[in-house]
Amino acid sequence: MTTEELIAARRAEPWREALRKSKKNKERMEIPRVKMNELDPEYRSHTRLEEVNLGLTKEQAMQEAQRCLDCPKPTCMQGCPVGIHIPTFVKNIERGEFLEAARILKETSALPAVCGRVCPQEKQCESQCIHLKTGKPAVAIGYLERFAADYERESGQISVPQIAQKKGIKIAVVGSGPGGLSFAGEMAKRGYDVTVFEALHEIGGVLKYGIPEFRLPNRIVDVEIDGLRKMGVDFEKDCIIGKTLSYDDLHEEGFKGIFVASGAGLPNFMNIPGENLVGVMSSNEYLTRVNLMDAADPDSDTPVIEGKCVAVIGGGNTAMDSVRTARRLGADRAIIVYRRSEEEMPARLEEVKHAKEEGVEFMTLHNPIEYIGDERGRVKEMRLQKMQLGEPDASGRRRPVPIEGAIETIKVDEVIVSVGVSPNPLIPHAFGGLEISKKGTIVVNEQTMRSSLPDVYAGGDIVRGGATVILAMGDGRKAAAAMDEAFQKM
Amino acid sequence: MNKIVSKEHFSANVVKLEVEAPLIARSRKAGHFVIVRVGEKGERIPLTIAGADTAKGTITLVVQAVGASSKKLCDLNVGDCLTDLVGPLGQATHVEKVGTVVCAGGGVGVAPLLPIAEAFHKAGNRVIVVLAARTKELVILEKEMRANSDEVIIMTDDGSYGTKGLVTNGVEAVIQREKVDQCVTVGPAIMMKFVAELTRKYEIPTIASLNTIMVDGTGMCGACRITVGGKTRFVCVEGPEFDAHQVDFGELLMRLGAYKNMEKK
Ligand SMILES: Cc1cc2nc3c(=O)[nH]c(=O)nc-3n(C[C@H](O)[C@H](O)[C@H](O)COP(=O)(O)OP(=O)(O)OC[C@H]3O[C@@H](n4cnc5c(N)ncnc54)[C@H](O)[C@@H]3O)c2cc1C
Ligand code: FES
């Protein structure tokens, strides 16, 4: 069956037809979009660990699901990088079959509870919703995804996928972020013996060390990891492929296939004067200290600078996570400094909204040109060049150009540089014969995710540069299908 | 995993630990380091690998109790396990036959210097080791150094052992006595800075092993960055050894003080 046929067949099921007829489209369209239940902004800007979004109630979710018109050609699905059967899961929520909704999500997404929280839905599924054509807000697909996944987890009735008969073939996964985890799950299901190697002392990649607790609680990621363990996936932490074990060592240990999902871990700096002053750091360092090392906990041995006036350079999700963390660690002023305007910011809309509610200041069209330190080498001021928008550049966004002579100095005691990451160079250096792009990413066949080394597949940020959780996951699934097929043919 | 199989006190504050780590023992080379964590709330601290026994599957770490985390590590006993141990990290020492090599070490820097001296010695170089300490009790690894070099010169601040004077006095004496082709220095930043200034005067190529603050040790955070030859380098992946004449030691000293007075109780 093709995807189109499956969509049509599911849509034609009697319960679904009845559900469609139960309410007129006009009525459905009159229901206002649900509002996410959230912690109070003033309260939450001082609480480090509590999740901001509280999720929808059953009633809210079922009502929101009614807004979906169950289109015959669901454009939302085209907006989803992994092609989740969106109307099918939404209609299951409408009729109260929440576990079935979760099952549909899991057909295509390994981590729905994660994606429901961190996907940029407004740029993906929700951007294609039919409601937008009539000037109404899109169905809250992301909230519904989160609702179904949370419902399943909290019900204690998590469906454990069926495991095919063991094949006795050993597969190694490099990196335990969303790419590695989804690949591991898919291969375990198919009966392979999967070992995931992780350099850090925690499993989860960016989901653990990067994205903060107030946006994605660790326990949610841990449930997914436990699920994989139950499926027989082995995790080896504190093991760096290319250092602790080489490519040849993996072969010697009997691994027949390798999936590399080592992420885009290398932080970029701007190379401007004063960037190495004490108090200036990458967002990776700041977030790793706070999230992975729990540095803000008085019992943790790891220190973190808790600035009172913190500037975060950049406009992406990482910048928003850093600036909101700074507020929570007690910054009186937490400022986003971004060289373009708010419209060009790559961060999810929700993060920008939440940041503003929490008292974060936005200095858009400003670019740092120098940091100035005190006599002990601690940053105390930054010089900012004011910008204006010029002609569109290669990315289609209007290029920021300096306004000559417009320079401002502001006082800061901590600066977090969040201007992007580069692919982790470890594996590209360690695997001889691997084809690498100019940008340092691993070159793969887009259909199979296979690299220039026949037994090495790759996906996620190491292939795409800094991308998203859902794309990394999608790559993992694709690679698993292709690697399995390659073994079948052997 | 990562069990401590032997422990020896070199001085009141310096212990040698032999730890089970078969994979690291097999793949490490002189100059490599590891990241260690003690306890679930523990910090990730970098330590140079002082030696390895591939047959036993162990590595040797020499630890000086300076802060809370290194003290925790020094307090562990035989049979205890490290919570986490990962490595080998960094680039191995570039070892070749150059002629005469002076290895200048101070304080706990003597431990990482040992495998480097050993490697240069094995490569057929004449190796002269200058060991510096405040006082006699703090001189460590003298016997091991003697076994892996042609000569060991001891310098103490108070003259209680060897010759009274600083490490630089010892190095300079050798330079004035014979032709030195290369110098390697490992120790406190301030000591390496003065060694670098001395050897620059005599135009002797010198490498320094930098002990920056680190978090992950895999190039992910940039906590370890330092300016070398005008460019920012990540010590954990590109180092820890760099051309000492190019290192901005002022910046290193400043960055090492980042969390001073912040250590938690
Ligand atoms: C702060 C932050 C916020 C973000 N917010 C969002 C968001 O809201 N929505 C969204 O969709 N995306 C977001 N992203 C991006 C998203 O997290 C990444 O695109 C995604 O995690 C990439 O997954 P991955 O599996 O490729 O790699 P990663 O999650 O980066 O995992 C790679 C793992 O591999 C390990 N590793 C690397 N090299 C080796 C080796 N040689 N041996 C063993 N292990 C190794 C690393 O330690 C790491 O744990 C965010 C990123 C950050 C940093
Ligand atoms: S310690 Fe994090 S990059 Fe070097």
Short mmCIF file of C-alpha atoms in Angstrom, two decimals, chain B residues 88-247:
data_model
loop_
_atom_site.label_atom_id
_atom_site.label_comp_id
_atom_site.label_asym_id
_atom_site.label_seq_id
_atom_site.Cartn_x
_atom_site.Cartn_y
_atom_site.Cartn_z
CA PRO B 88 42.44 8.73 26.09
CA LEU B 89 41.94 12.37 25.13
CA GLY B 90 44.01 14.98 23.37
CA GLN B 91 46.89 14.58 20.96
CA ALA B 92 49.83 12.37 21.81
CA THR B 93 53.23 13.95 22.27
CA HIS B 94 55.11 14.35 19.02
CA VAL B 95 58.22 12.30 19.76
CA GLU B 96 61.22 12.04 17.47
CA LYS B 97 64.96 11.81 17.72
CA VAL B 98 66.26 15.36 18.03
CA GLY B 99 69.39 14.94 20.15
CA THR B 100 69.35 16.33 23.66
CA VAL B 101 66.02 16.99 25.35
CA VAL B 102 65.55 18.80 28.65
CA CYS B 103 62.37 17.87 30.50
CA ALA B 104 61.47 20.49 33.09
CA GLY B 105 58.75 19.59 35.55
CA GLY B 106 57.40 21.13 38.69
CA GLY B 107 54.86 20.10 41.28
CA VAL B 108 52.34 17.58 40.07
CA GLY B 109 53.41 18.31 36.47
CA VAL B 110 56.17 15.81 37.10
CA ALA B 111 53.68 12.97 36.74
CA PRO B 112 52.58 13.73 33.17
CA LEU B 113 56.20 14.49 32.34
CA LEU B 114 57.25 10.93 33.14
CA PRO B 115 55.74 9.21 30.07
CA ILE B 116 57.01 12.04 27.87
CA ALA B 117 60.58 11.69 29.18
CA GLU B 118 60.27 7.94 28.77
CA ALA B 119 59.09 8.28 25.16
CA PHE B 120 61.90 10.68 24.21
CA HIS B 121 64.42 8.42 25.91
CA LYS B 122 63.14 5.35 24.06
CA ALA B 123 63.36 7.30 20.78
CA GLY B 124 67.13 7.52 21.33
CA ASN B 125 67.43 11.04 22.71
CA ARG B 126 69.74 12.13 25.51
CA VAL B 127 67.19 13.11 28.16
CA ILE B 128 67.98 15.40 31.07
CA VAL B 129 65.21 15.86 33.60
CA VAL B 130 64.98 18.90 35.86
CA LEU B 131 62.62 18.30 38.76
CA ALA B 132 61.58 21.24 40.88
CA ALA B 133 59.73 21.37 44.18
CA ARG B 134 59.34 23.69 47.14
CA THR B 135 61.03 21.32 49.51
CA LYS B 136 62.47 17.80 49.72
CA GLU B 137 59.21 16.07 50.74
CA LEU B 138 57.48 17.33 47.61
CA VAL B 139 59.94 15.85 45.14
CA ILE B 140 58.13 12.98 43.43
CA LEU B 141 58.88 10.23 40.91
CA GLU B 142 62.63 10.72 41.19
CA LYS B 143 63.37 7.00 40.96
CA GLU B 144 61.10 6.49 37.93
CA MET B 145 62.62 9.51 36.21
CA ARG B 146 66.14 8.18 36.78
CA ALA B 147 65.15 4.90 35.17
CA ASN B 148 63.89 6.73 32.07
CA SER B 149 66.52 9.39 31.46
CA ASP B 150 70.25 10.03 31.31
CA GLU B 151 70.37 12.49 34.17
CA VAL B 152 68.07 13.93 36.82
CA ILE B 153 68.69 17.35 38.34
CA ILE B 154 66.72 18.23 41.45
CA MET B 155 65.96 21.81 42.38
CA THR B 156 64.31 22.87 45.64
CA ASP B 157 63.24 26.36 46.68
CA ASP B 158 64.68 25.90 50.14
CA GLY B 159 67.74 23.89 49.20
CA SER B 160 66.65 20.95 51.36
CA TYR B 161 67.45 18.56 48.53
CA GLY B 162 69.44 18.78 45.30
CA THR B 163 70.38 22.32 44.37
CA LYS B 164 68.74 25.39 45.85
CA GLY B 165 66.94 27.37 43.17
CA LEU B 166 64.10 27.44 40.69
CA VAL B 167 63.47 25.11 37.78
CA THR B 168 64.72 27.78 35.41
CA ASN B 169 68.08 27.89 37.20
CA GLY B 170 68.45 24.17 36.63
CA VAL B 171 67.47 24.38 32.97
CA GLU B 172 69.77 27.31 32.32
CA ALA B 173 72.69 25.49 33.89
CA VAL B 174 72.20 22.64 31.44
CA ILE B 175 71.88 25.00 28.47
CA GLN B 176 75.14 26.70 29.44
CA ARG B 177 76.84 23.37 29.85
CA GLU B 178 75.82 21.60 26.64
CA LYS B 179 73.82 21.92 23.43
CA VAL B 180 70.09 21.42 24.07
CA ASP B 181 67.90 20.64 21.04
CA GLN B 182 64.50 20.66 22.65
CA CYS B 183 62.78 21.42 25.91
CA VAL B 184 59.52 20.05 27.32
CA THR B 185 57.88 21.70 30.29
CA VAL B 186 54.96 20.56 32.41
CA GLY B 187 53.90 22.16 35.65
CA PRO B 188 52.14 25.17 37.09
CA ALA B 189 51.34 27.78 34.42
CA ILE B 190 53.62 30.36 35.97
CA MET B 191 56.54 27.93 35.94
CA MET B 192 55.98 27.03 32.29
CA LYS B 193 55.81 30.71 31.48
CA PHE B 194 59.27 31.32 32.94
CA VAL B 195 60.74 28.23 31.29
CA ALA B 196 59.34 29.45 27.97
CA GLU B 197 60.87 32.89 28.46
CA LEU B 198 64.23 31.35 29.24
CA THR B 199 64.34 28.98 26.29
CA ARG B 200 63.08 31.69 23.94
CA LYS B 201 66.21 33.65 24.84
CA TYR B 202 68.32 30.66 23.81
CA GLU B 203 66.07 29.85 20.83
CA ILE B 204 65.43 26.32 21.97
CA PRO B 205 62.15 24.82 20.66
CA THR B 206 59.93 24.16 23.67
CA ILE B 207 56.64 22.43 24.21
CA ALA B 208 54.38 23.06 27.17
CA SER B 209 51.52 20.85 28.31
CA LEU B 210 48.65 23.14 29.27
CA ASN B 211 46.40 22.43 32.22
CA THR B 212 43.35 24.54 31.38
CA ILE B 213 39.92 24.25 32.95
CA MET B 214 37.87 21.66 31.07
CA VAL B 215 34.33 20.32 31.12
CA ASP B 216 33.72 17.64 28.50
CA GLY B 217 37.28 17.23 27.19
CA THR B 218 35.99 16.34 23.72
CA GLY B 219 35.85 19.72 22.00
CA MET B 220 32.23 20.38 22.77
CA CYS B 221 32.30 23.41 25.04
CA GLY B 222 35.37 25.59 24.57
CA ALA B 223 36.03 25.96 28.33
CA CYS B 224 39.61 24.91 27.63
CA ARG B 225 40.31 27.48 24.92
CA ILE B 226 43.51 29.48 24.93
CA THR B 227 45.28 31.80 22.53
CA VAL B 228 48.31 30.23 20.86
CA GLY B 229 50.12 32.18 18.19
CA GLY B 230 47.26 34.68 18.07
CA LYS B 231 44.64 32.02 17.40
CA THR B 232 42.12 30.47 19.77
CA ARG B 233 42.78 26.76 20.22
CA PHE B 234 40.84 24.10 22.10
CA VAL B 235 43.37 22.47 24.42
CA CYS B 236 41.38 19.26 24.94
CA VAL B 237 41.36 18.29 21.27
CA GLU B 238 44.25 20.20 19.70
CA GLY B 239 46.51 19.97 22.76
CA PRO B 240 47.33 19.63 25.52
CA GLU B 241 50.84 20.31 24.17
CA PHE B 242 51.66 23.47 22.27
CA ASP B 243 54.70 25.48 21.22
CA ALA B 244 55.46 27.19 24.51
CA HIS B 245 56.84 30.27 22.76
CA GLN B 246 53.44 30.87 21.13
CA VAL B 247 51.24 30.34 24.19
#
